[in-house]
Every structure is written in C-alpha cells, then in structure tokens.
Amino acid sequence: MTSEKADIKRGLKDVVFDTSEASFVDGQAGKLLYRGYNIHDLAERSTFEEIVYLLFYGELPTQSQLDAFDAELRASRSIPDEVIEVIRVVANSHPMDALRTAVSALAAFEPEVNDNSEAATLRKGVRLTAQGPTIVAAHHRIRHGLEPVAPNPDLNHAGNFLYMLSGAAPDEETQKLMDVDFILHAEHSSNASAFGARVAASTLSDLHSAVVTGIGVLKGPWHGGAAEEVMKMAMEIGQPENADEYARNLLEGGGRVMGFGHRVYRAEDPRARHLRERSRDLGEKMGQPHWFQILRYLEEQIMVPYRAKGIFVNVDFFAGSIYNLLGIPEDLFISIFALGRIPGWTLQCVEQYRDNILIRPLLDYQGPMDLEYVPIEQRG
Ligand code: ACO
C-alpha cells in the first residue's frame, strides 16, 4: 500500500477493533463499568476476589459461590520451587522483568498450558491471579537477601500479598487499601497491555504467553510505569513549595507531568477519585501529608489549563503516594498494577479465543522501491 491511498490511524487512535463484554469506558463522561457495574460501587463495596469472579463469570457471585471461588484462589497461590530458582537467577532485575520471566517459567509447570478452551483459560487465569503476588513478593525478598514467605491461606488476596512482602500480616485498613487498588486496576477495555495480550491470543498462542505480553507492554512509562514516575517526580520536588518551579520547568521544556492524560478519558479518570481520597487520609493519619500536598498542588495549580485539552488526572497519579506511605518501594508499583490486571487480560483472551480473528493491521510502507541488489563485493 502506498501513502497516497492509506488512511492511517496512528496509534490506532479511535479505532474500534472488536466487541467486548468486559468493561465500558466513557472517556467524555469519565465513566467506567466492569461487566455493567459502576467502578464507584465496586471500589466502595466490593472485594478483589468478587471482582475477579464478576469478570470471569459475568455476574456477581452469591456468598457460597464467592466462598468456593475464594478457596480456589487461596489454594492456587504457591509456585514451584523451580520457579523460585528462576527468580533467584534474575534477582537483580526490575520487578516487572522478574514477573515477566517467572510467569513465562510457570508455563513449563502448567498442565493445561496449551489448552485454550474457555474453561481451561479461566482455570489458568485463576492460577495466574493467585500466583502473581507470590512471584512479586518472592522476588522482592530474594533481592533483599531474605527468604520468600509462603502464602498464608488465612489471609485474603490483598492481605496475603502484603504479608508475603513484609513477613507481617497487615492491619485491616492497609489490607483494604491494597484491595481497592487491585479492584481499580482489574480491567480497562482496550488499553495497550490488554491489546497486546489479545494480539498474542489472536494467533492462538496460550494464556501464559498473552500475560507475558501484557506484562511487557504494561511496563512502559506511558502506560503502567506512570505511578513510579509520579513518585520519582514527587520525591524530586521534595516539598510543596518547590512544586511550582519544578513543574513549570518540566512543562516549558516540553516534558509531561506523569499521571496526567489518557488516550480515552477526556474527563477525570473515575478511578483517580478513590485513590485521591485514600492518599489524603493515609498521609494525614501517618503524619506525612506532604506527598498529597505536592500532588494536589500540581493538580489544582499547574495542570488546570490542560483541562481544556482534555488532560486530567489518571489512575496512576495518586497510587504511588499510597504505596510509598505503605512502605512499598517505587520499582514495585508497576508490578502491583500488573497483579491487579491479570484478571482483565485473562478475560480479554477468553473473549478473543471465543470468536477469534487474527489481529494483524497494515503499515504504510514509505521506503524506497525496487532497488537493484548489488553483490557485497561490488558495494563501495
Ligand atoms: N503532561 C503534559 N502534557 C500532556 C500530558 C501530560 N501528562 N499528556 C498529554 N499531554 C499533551 C501532549 O503533549 C499533547 O499536546 P499537543 O497537542 O500540544 O501536542 C496533548 O496533550 C495530547 O496528548 P497526546 O499525546 O495526543 O495524548 P495520547 O492520547 O497520545 O497520550 C498518554 C496519552 C500517553 C497517556 C499521555 O497523556 C501521557 O504521556 N501521559 C503521561 C503518562 C501517564 O500518566 N500514563 C498513564 C496513562 S493511564 C494508564 O496507562 C493506566
């Protein structure tokens, strides 16, 4: 195809490439539904375990369905010793690289690895959702010279993750913060990492390959990496009174304020509200209000003119300040996002397999044409 004819949609902006029942995003209204349910109700009233059930099976569970599903998740948390050994080998890499490598290694021990039926894909999705925190926590401890902590079946998904990271069971409030964070990250329609996962599934590759793809795509600072970048920025700013000069220098130099802007939302990302409130409350409770004050200054004083362009705060803006106050280091932030997103990637792969078509767009070739091949000995 030549450039005169091609109708190029760079970045696939505004391209609708398939249908989905997973989530609804109204970028103009700032509205997000998972399987029809408003994210505000889910963030305030649900649990991550319930959200995974909802995403996988399309409806909210009864109490007995949830109990059985939760028991399945809790029973699926351990990872083979061989995968722990792989994690030791890559101990010095970024947590996202370790997660990507360990999920890939898990495929070697997955009895249903090449079964792409809906039932098997969901079973694998349950296992990957349950095993993800075990990987991230094991890597985190190993890189600090500590032994991994075995999963605790008495704790819920969020509580067990924090327990495996630190070796101590979190209090109720901290556990709930982590739970809400996982809920808010669970699914988000055709975001870049879910699209990557669907491209992998569309070749009829397996779920583990698709999740590895998703992890790789999520890692970038224009997608899941933004929370880490926001926290680094807040640390560089240091104190609220430095925020003004820092941000103006950044923007005048053509830089972007991380945690702002979104390909789809032209209003505030509805997930941000829940993290904003929690960031404020936690900062006050812990006597460390400065992160929230810095972020609010950027939001309220610096970025206001950008609203006219549809640039508002996104889910990543306040997340990092919460993790920081919980004692979680910046380079774990994207991994936490990935752990929340495994159910969304799984569901989108199920949808892709259900009515598969190879995802394979075109590129407009703009290089030279029909060049004469010159043998190497004749090249000058
Ligand atoms: N700070 C300053 N200006 C911005 C920002 C920002 N964070 N985001 C976009 N803009 C500006 C762009 O420079 C551009 O300006 P121009 O029209 O003068 O050239 C305009 O707003 C439109 O931006 P686009 O690049 O067209 O927006 P796009 O939809 O391609 O990008 C993206 C979206 C990548 C998320 C972008 O907003 C960005 O880089 N944000 C910072 C990184 C970030 O927070 N990523 C997390 C996204 S949410 C998530 O993945 C969970």
Coordinates of C-alpha atoms and ligand atoms in Angstrom, one line a residue:
M1 CA 0.0 0.0 0.0
T2 CA 1.3 3.5 -0.8
S3 CA 1.0 6.6 1.4
E4 CA -1.4 8.4 -1.0
K5 CA -4.1 5.8 -0.6
A6 CA -3.6 4.8 3.1
D7 CA -6.0 6.1 5.7
I8 CA -3.5 5.9 8.6
K9 CA -4.8 5.8 12.2
R10 CA -1.6 6.4 14.0
G11 CA -1.5 4.7 17.4
L12 CA -4.8 3.1 16.4
K13 CA -6.4 6.2 18.0
D14 CA -10.2 5.9 18.0
V15 CA -10.1 2.6 16.1
V16 CA -12.8 0.1 17.4
F17 CA -11.4 -3.3 16.6
D18 CA -13.8 -5.7 18.2
T19 CA -16.6 -6.1 20.8
S20 CA -16.2 -6.8 24.5
E21 CA -18.4 -7.5 27.5
A22 CA -15.6 -6.9 29.9
S23 CA -15.7 -3.1 30.7
F24 CA -17.3 0.0 29.4
V25 CA -15.3 3.2 29.3
D26 CA -17.0 6.6 28.5
G27 CA -14.0 8.9 28.1
Q28 CA -16.1 12.0 27.8
A29 CA -18.2 11.4 30.9
G30 CA -15.3 9.8 32.9
K31 CA -17.4 6.6 33.4
L32 CA -16.1 3.1 33.9
L33 CA -18.2 -0.1 34.3
Y34 CA -17.0 -3.6 34.9
R35 CA -19.5 -6.0 33.4
G36 CA -22.1 -3.3 33.7
Y37 CA -21.3 -2.3 37.3
N38 CA -20.1 1.2 38.2
I39 CA -16.5 1.3 39.4
H40 CA -17.5 3.6 42.2
D41 CA -19.9 1.0 43.7
L42 CA -17.3 -1.7 43.2
A43 CA -14.4 0.3 44.7
E44 CA -16.5 1.2 47.7
R45 CA -18.5 -2.0 48.3
S46 CA -16.8 -5.0 46.7
T47 CA -13.6 -7.0 47.1
F48 CA -11.0 -8.0 44.6
E49 CA -12.0 -11.7 44.9
E50 CA -15.6 -10.7 44.0
I51 CA -14.3 -8.6 41.1
V52 CA -12.3 -11.5 39.6
Y53 CA -15.4 -13.7 39.9
L54 CA -17.5 -11.0 38.2
L55 CA -15.1 -10.5 35.4
F56 CA -14.6 -14.3 34.8
Y57 CA -18.2 -15.3 35.0
G58 CA -20.1 -12.2 34.1
E59 CA -22.2 -11.8 37.3
L60 CA -21.7 -11.0 40.9
P61 CA -21.4 -14.2 43.0
T62 CA -23.7 -15.4 45.7
Q63 CA -22.0 -15.9 49.1
S64 CA -21.5 -19.6 48.6
Q65 CA -20.1 -19.1 45.0
L66 CA -17.7 -16.4 46.3
D67 CA -16.6 -18.7 49.2
A68 CA -15.8 -21.5 46.8
F69 CA -14.0 -19.2 44.4
D70 CA -12.0 -17.6 47.1
A71 CA -11.0 -21.0 48.4
E72 CA -9.8 -21.9 44.9
L73 CA -7.7 -18.7 44.7
R74 CA -6.2 -19.3 48.1
A75 CA -5.3 -22.9 47.2
S76 CA -3.6 -21.8 44.0
R77 CA -1.1 -19.4 45.4
S78 CA 2.1 -21.5 45.7
I79 CA 4.6 -21.6 42.9
P80 CA 7.1 -24.5 42.1
D81 CA 10.5 -24.4 43.7
E82 CA 12.0 -24.4 40.2
V83 CA 10.3 -21.0 39.5
I84 CA 11.7 -19.7 42.8
E85 CA 15.1 -20.8 41.5
V86 CA 14.5 -18.8 38.3
I87 CA 13.6 -15.8 40.4
R88 CA 16.9 -16.2 42.2
V89 CA 18.7 -16.1 38.9
V90 CA 17.1 -12.8 37.9
A91 CA 17.1 -11.4 41.4
N92 CA 18.8 -8.2 40.3
S93 CA 16.4 -7.3 37.5
H94 CA 13.5 -4.9 37.7
P95 CA 10.5 -6.5 39.5
M96 CA 8.5 -6.3 36.2
D97 CA 11.3 -8.2 34.4
A98 CA 11.3 -10.8 37.2
L99 CA 7.5 -11.1 37.0
R100 CA 7.6 -11.5 33.2
T101 CA 10.3 -14.1 33.4
A102 CA 8.6 -16.0 36.3
V103 CA 5.2 -16.1 34.5
S104 CA 7.0 -17.4 31.5
A105 CA 8.7 -20.1 33.6
L106 CA 5.4 -21.0 35.2
A107 CA 4.1 -22.2 31.8
A108 CA 6.6 -25.0 32.0
F109 CA 4.7 -26.4 35.0
E110 CA 1.2 -25.6 33.8
P111 CA -0.6 -28.8 33.0
E112 CA -3.1 -27.1 30.7
V113 CA -0.6 -24.7 29.1
N114 CA -1.8 -25.3 25.5
D115 CA -5.5 -25.8 26.2
N116 CA -7.1 -22.6 25.0
S117 CA -10.7 -23.7 25.8
E118 CA -12.7 -21.2 27.8
A119 CA -12.8 -23.4 30.9
A120 CA -9.1 -24.1 30.9
T121 CA -8.2 -20.5 30.2
L122 CA -10.3 -19.4 33.2
R123 CA -8.7 -22.0 35.4
K124 CA -5.3 -20.8 34.3
G125 CA -6.5 -17.2 34.9
V126 CA -7.4 -18.2 38.5
R127 CA -4.0 -19.8 39.0
L128 CA -2.1 -16.8 37.5
T129 CA -4.1 -14.3 39.5
A130 CA -3.3 -16.3 42.7
Q131 CA 0.4 -16.9 41.8
G132 CA 1.3 -13.4 40.7
P133 CA 1.6 -11.9 44.2
T134 CA 3.7 -14.9 45.3
I135 CA 6.2 -14.2 42.5
V136 CA 6.4 -10.5 43.1
A137 CA 6.8 -10.9 46.9
A138 CA 9.4 -13.8 46.5
H139 CA 11.5 -11.7 44.1
H140 CA 11.3 -8.7 46.4
R141 CA 12.5 -10.6 49.4
I142 CA 15.2 -12.5 47.5
R143 CA 16.7 -9.3 46.1
H144 CA 17.0 -8.0 49.6
G145 CA 18.7 -11.2 50.8
L146 CA 15.6 -12.6 52.5
E147 CA 13.9 -15.9 52.0
P148 CA 10.5 -15.9 50.4
V149 CA 7.5 -16.2 52.8
A150 CA 5.0 -18.9 52.0
P151 CA 1.4 -17.8 51.2
N152 CA -0.9 -17.6 54.2
P153 CA -4.3 -19.2 53.4
D154 CA -5.9 -17.4 56.3
L155 CA -5.5 -14.0 54.6
N156 CA -7.4 -12.6 51.6
H157 CA -5.7 -11.9 48.3
A158 CA -4.5 -8.3 49.2
G159 CA -3.6 -9.1 52.8
N160 CA -1.6 -12.2 51.8
F161 CA 0.4 -10.2 49.2
L162 CA 1.4 -7.6 51.8
Y163 CA 2.1 -10.4 54.3
M164 CA 4.4 -12.2 51.8
L165 CA 6.2 -8.9 51.0
S166 CA 7.0 -7.9 54.6
G167 CA 6.5 -11.1 56.6
A168 CA 3.9 -9.5 58.8
A169 CA 0.1 -9.6 58.4
P170 CA -1.2 -6.0 57.6
D171 CA -3.9 -4.3 59.6
E172 CA -7.4 -4.2 58.3
E173 CA -7.1 -0.7 56.9
T174 CA -3.9 -1.4 55.0
Q175 CA -5.3 -4.6 53.6
K176 CA -8.4 -2.7 52.4
L177 CA -6.2 -0.1 50.6
M178 CA -4.4 -2.8 48.7
D179 CA -7.7 -4.5 47.9
V180 CA -9.2 -1.3 46.5
D181 CA -6.1 -0.7 44.5
F182 CA -6.4 -4.1 42.9
I183 CA -10.1 -3.6 42.2
L184 CA -9.3 -0.3 40.4
H185 CA -6.7 -1.9 38.2
A186 CA -8.5 -5.1 37.3
E187 CA -9.8 -4.3 33.8
H188 CA -9.8 -1.4 31.4
S189 CA -11.1 -2.3 28.0
S190 CA -8.7 -2.0 25.1
N191 CA -5.7 -0.5 26.9
A192 CA -2.3 -1.1 25.4
S193 CA -1.4 -4.1 27.5
A194 CA -4.8 -5.8 27.1
F195 CA -4.5 -5.2 23.4
G196 CA -1.0 -6.8 23.4
A197 CA -2.4 -9.8 25.2
R198 CA -5.2 -10.0 22.7
V199 CA -2.8 -9.9 19.8
A200 CA -1.0 -12.9 21.3
A201 CA -4.2 -14.7 21.9
S202 CA -5.3 -14.0 18.3
T203 CA -2.5 -16.2 17.0
L204 CA -4.0 -18.9 19.3
S205 CA -1.0 -18.7 21.5
D206 CA -1.6 -19.6 25.1
L207 CA -2.7 -17.5 28.1
H208 CA 0.7 -17.5 29.7
S209 CA 2.2 -16.1 26.5
A210 CA -0.5 -13.5 26.4
V211 CA 0.0 -12.5 30.0
V212 CA 3.8 -12.3 29.4
T213 CA 3.0 -9.9 26.5
G214 CA 0.7 -7.9 28.7
I215 CA 3.4 -7.5 31.4
G216 CA 5.9 -6.4 28.7
V217 CA 3.5 -3.8 27.3
L218 CA 2.4 -2.5 30.7
K219 CA 6.0 -1.9 31.8
G220 CA 6.4 1.3 29.8
P221 CA 6.2 4.7 31.5
W222 CA 3.4 5.8 29.1
H223 CA 1.2 3.0 30.5
G224 CA 1.8 1.2 33.8
G225 CA 5.1 2.9 34.6
A226 CA 3.5 6.2 35.3
A227 CA 2.9 5.6 39.0
E228 CA 6.6 5.0 39.5
E229 CA 7.4 8.2 37.5
V230 CA 4.9 10.2 39.5
M231 CA 6.5 9.2 42.8
K232 CA 10.0 9.9 41.5
M233 CA 8.8 13.3 40.5
A234 CA 7.2 13.9 43.9
M235 CA 10.5 12.9 45.6
E236 CA 12.5 15.2 43.3
I237 CA 10.1 18.0 44.2
G238 CA 10.5 17.1 47.9
Q239 CA 8.4 19.8 49.5
P240 CA 5.1 21.5 48.3
E241 CA 6.8 24.9 48.0
N242 CA 9.1 23.5 45.3
A243 CA 6.3 22.1 43.1
D244 CA 5.6 25.3 41.2
E245 CA 9.1 25.9 39.8
Y246 CA 9.7 22.2 39.2
A247 CA 6.5 21.7 37.2
R248 CA 6.8 24.9 35.2
N249 CA 10.4 24.0 34.2
L250 CA 9.3 20.5 33.2
L251 CA 6.4 21.7 31.1
E252 CA 8.3 24.6 29.5
G253 CA 10.9 22.0 28.5
G254 CA 8.3 20.0 26.6
G255 CA 8.0 17.4 29.4
R256 CA 4.9 15.7 30.5
V257 CA 3.6 15.5 34.1
M258 CA 3.2 11.8 34.6
G259 CA -0.1 10.7 36.0
F260 CA -2.0 13.1 33.7
G261 CA -3.6 12.4 30.4
H262 CA -5.2 9.3 28.9
R263 CA -5.9 8.1 25.5
V264 CA -9.6 7.7 26.2
Y265 CA -10.5 9.9 29.1
R266 CA -11.1 13.5 28.3
A267 CA -12.5 14.0 31.8
E268 CA -11.1 12.8 35.1
D269 CA -10.3 9.1 35.2
P270 CA -13.1 7.8 37.6
R271 CA -10.6 5.6 39.4
A272 CA -8.5 8.5 40.5
R273 CA -11.1 9.7 43.0
H274 CA -10.8 6.7 45.2
L275 CA -7.0 6.9 45.3
R276 CA -7.0 10.7 45.9
E277 CA -9.2 10.4 49.0
R278 CA -7.1 7.5 50.3
S279 CA -3.8 9.2 49.6
R280 CA -5.1 12.3 51.6
D281 CA -6.4 10.2 54.5
L282 CA -3.4 8.0 54.8
G283 CA -0.9 10.9 54.6
E284 CA -2.8 12.7 57.4
K285 CA -3.0 9.6 59.5
M286 CA 0.7 8.9 59.1
G287 CA 1.7 12.5 59.8
Q288 CA 3.2 12.7 56.2
P289 CA 0.8 15.0 54.3
H290 CA 3.5 16.4 52.0
W291 CA 3.1 13.9 49.2
F292 CA -0.5 14.6 48.9
Q293 CA 0.1 18.3 49.1
I294 CA 2.6 18.2 46.3
L295 CA 0.3 16.2 44.1
R296 CA -2.7 18.4 44.8
Y297 CA -0.6 21.5 44.0
L298 CA 0.2 20.0 40.6
E299 CA -3.4 19.1 40.0
E300 CA -5.0 22.3 41.3
Q301 CA -2.5 24.9 40.3
I302 CA -0.3 23.7 37.5
M303 CA -2.4 21.4 35.4
V304 CA -5.7 23.3 35.3
P305 CA -5.1 24.9 31.9
Y306 CA -4.6 21.4 30.4
R307 CA -8.2 20.5 31.3
A308 CA -9.2 22.4 28.2
K309 CA -7.2 19.9 26.2
G310 CA -8.9 17.0 28.0
I311 CA -5.8 16.3 30.1
F312 CA -7.0 15.3 33.6
V313 CA -5.5 13.2 36.4
N314 CA -5.4 9.4 35.7
V315 CA -5.4 6.3 37.9
D316 CA -1.7 6.4 38.4
F317 CA -1.4 9.9 39.8
F318 CA -2.2 9.2 43.5
A319 CA -1.4 5.5 43.5
G320 CA 2.3 5.9 44.1
S321 CA 1.8 8.1 47.2
I322 CA -0.3 5.4 48.8
Y323 CA 2.2 2.7 48.0
N324 CA 5.0 4.9 49.4
L325 CA 3.2 5.5 52.6
L326 CA 2.7 1.7 52.9
G327 CA 6.5 1.3 52.7
I328 CA 6.4 -0.2 49.2
P329 CA 9.4 0.9 47.0
E330 CA 8.8 2.7 43.7
D331 CA 10.0 -0.1 41.5
L332 CA 7.3 -2.4 42.7
F333 CA 4.5 -0.1 41.7
I334 CA 4.0 -1.4 38.1
S335 CA 4.1 -5.0 39.3
I336 CA 1.2 -4.2 41.7
F337 CA -0.7 -2.8 38.7
A338 CA 0.1 -6.0 36.8
L339 CA -1.2 -8.2 39.6
G340 CA -4.5 -6.3 39.6
R341 CA -4.7 -6.5 35.8
I342 CA -4.2 -10.3 35.3
P343 CA -7.9 -11.0 35.5
G344 CA -8.6 -8.3 32.8
W345 CA -6.0 -9.8 30.5
T346 CA -7.4 -13.3 31.1
L347 CA -11.0 -12.2 30.3
Q348 CA -9.9 -10.4 27.2
C349 CA -8.1 -13.6 26.0
V350 CA -11.2 -15.6 26.6
E351 CA -13.2 -13.1 24.5
Q352 CA -10.5 -13.3 21.8
Y353 CA -10.5 -17.1 21.7
R354 CA -14.3 -17.3 21.7
D355 CA -14.7 -15.7 18.3
N356 CA -11.1 -15.4 17.1
I357 CA -9.7 -13.4 14.2
L358 CA -6.1 -12.8 13.7
I359 CA -5.2 -9.2 14.8
R360 CA -3.0 -8.1 12.0
P361 CA -3.2 -4.5 10.8
L362 CA -1.2 -2.9 8.0
L363 CA 1.7 -0.5 7.8
D364 CA 2.1 2.1 5.1
Y365 CA 5.5 1.4 3.6
Q366 CA 7.3 4.7 2.8
G367 CA 10.8 3.4 1.9
P368 CA 12.5 3.1 -1.5
M369 CA 11.1 0.7 -4.1
D370 CA 12.6 -1.9 -6.4
L371 CA 16.2 -1.3 -5.6
E372 CA 18.8 -3.2 -7.5
Y373 CA 20.6 -5.9 -5.4
V374 CA 24.3 -5.3 -5.5
P375 CA 26.6 -8.2 -4.6
I376 CA 28.6 -7.5 -1.4
E377 CA 32.0 -7.5 -3.3
Q378 CA 30.7 -4.7 -5.6
R379 CA 29.5 -2.4 -2.8
G380 CA 31.6 0.8 -2.4
Ligands
ACO1 N1 1.5 16.4 30.7 C1 1.6 17.4 29.8 N2 1.0 17.4 28.6 C2 0.4 16.3 28.2 C3 0.3 15.2 29.0 C4 0.9 15.2 30.3 N3 0.8 14.2 31.1 N4 -0.4 14.2 28.4 C5 -0.7 14.7 27.2 N5 -0.2 16.0 27.1 C6 -0.3 16.9 25.9 C7 0.5 16.4 24.7 O1 1.8 16.9 24.8 C8 -0.3 16.8 23.6 O2 0.0 18.2 23.4 P1 0.0 18.9 21.9 O3 -1.4 18.7 21.4 O4 0.4 20.3 22.2 O5 1.0 18.1 21.1 C9 -1.7 16.7 24.0 O6 -1.7 16.8 25.5 C10 -2.4 15.4 23.6 O7 -1.6 14.4 24.0 P2 -1.4 13.0 23.2 O8 0.0 12.6 23.2 O9 -2.1 13.1 21.9 O10 -2.3 12.0 24.0 P3 -2.2 10.5 23.8 O11 -3.6 10.0 23.9 O12 -1.4 10.1 22.7 O13 -1.4 10.0 25.1 C11 -0.8 9.4 27.3 C12 -1.9 9.6 26.3 C13 0.4 8.6 26.6 C14 -1.3 8.7 28.5 C15 -0.3 10.8 27.6 O14 -1.3 11.6 28.2 C16 0.9 10.8 28.6 O15 2.1 10.6 28.2 N6 0.6 10.9 30.0 C17 1.7 10.8 30.9 C18 2.0 9.3 31.2 C19 0.9 8.6 32.0 O16 0.4 9.2 33.0 N7 0.5 7.4 31.6 C20 -0.5 6.6 32.3 C21 -1.8 6.5 31.4 S1 -3.1 5.7 32.3 C22 -2.6 4.1 32.3 O17 -2.0 3.6 31.4 C23 -3.1 3.3 33.4

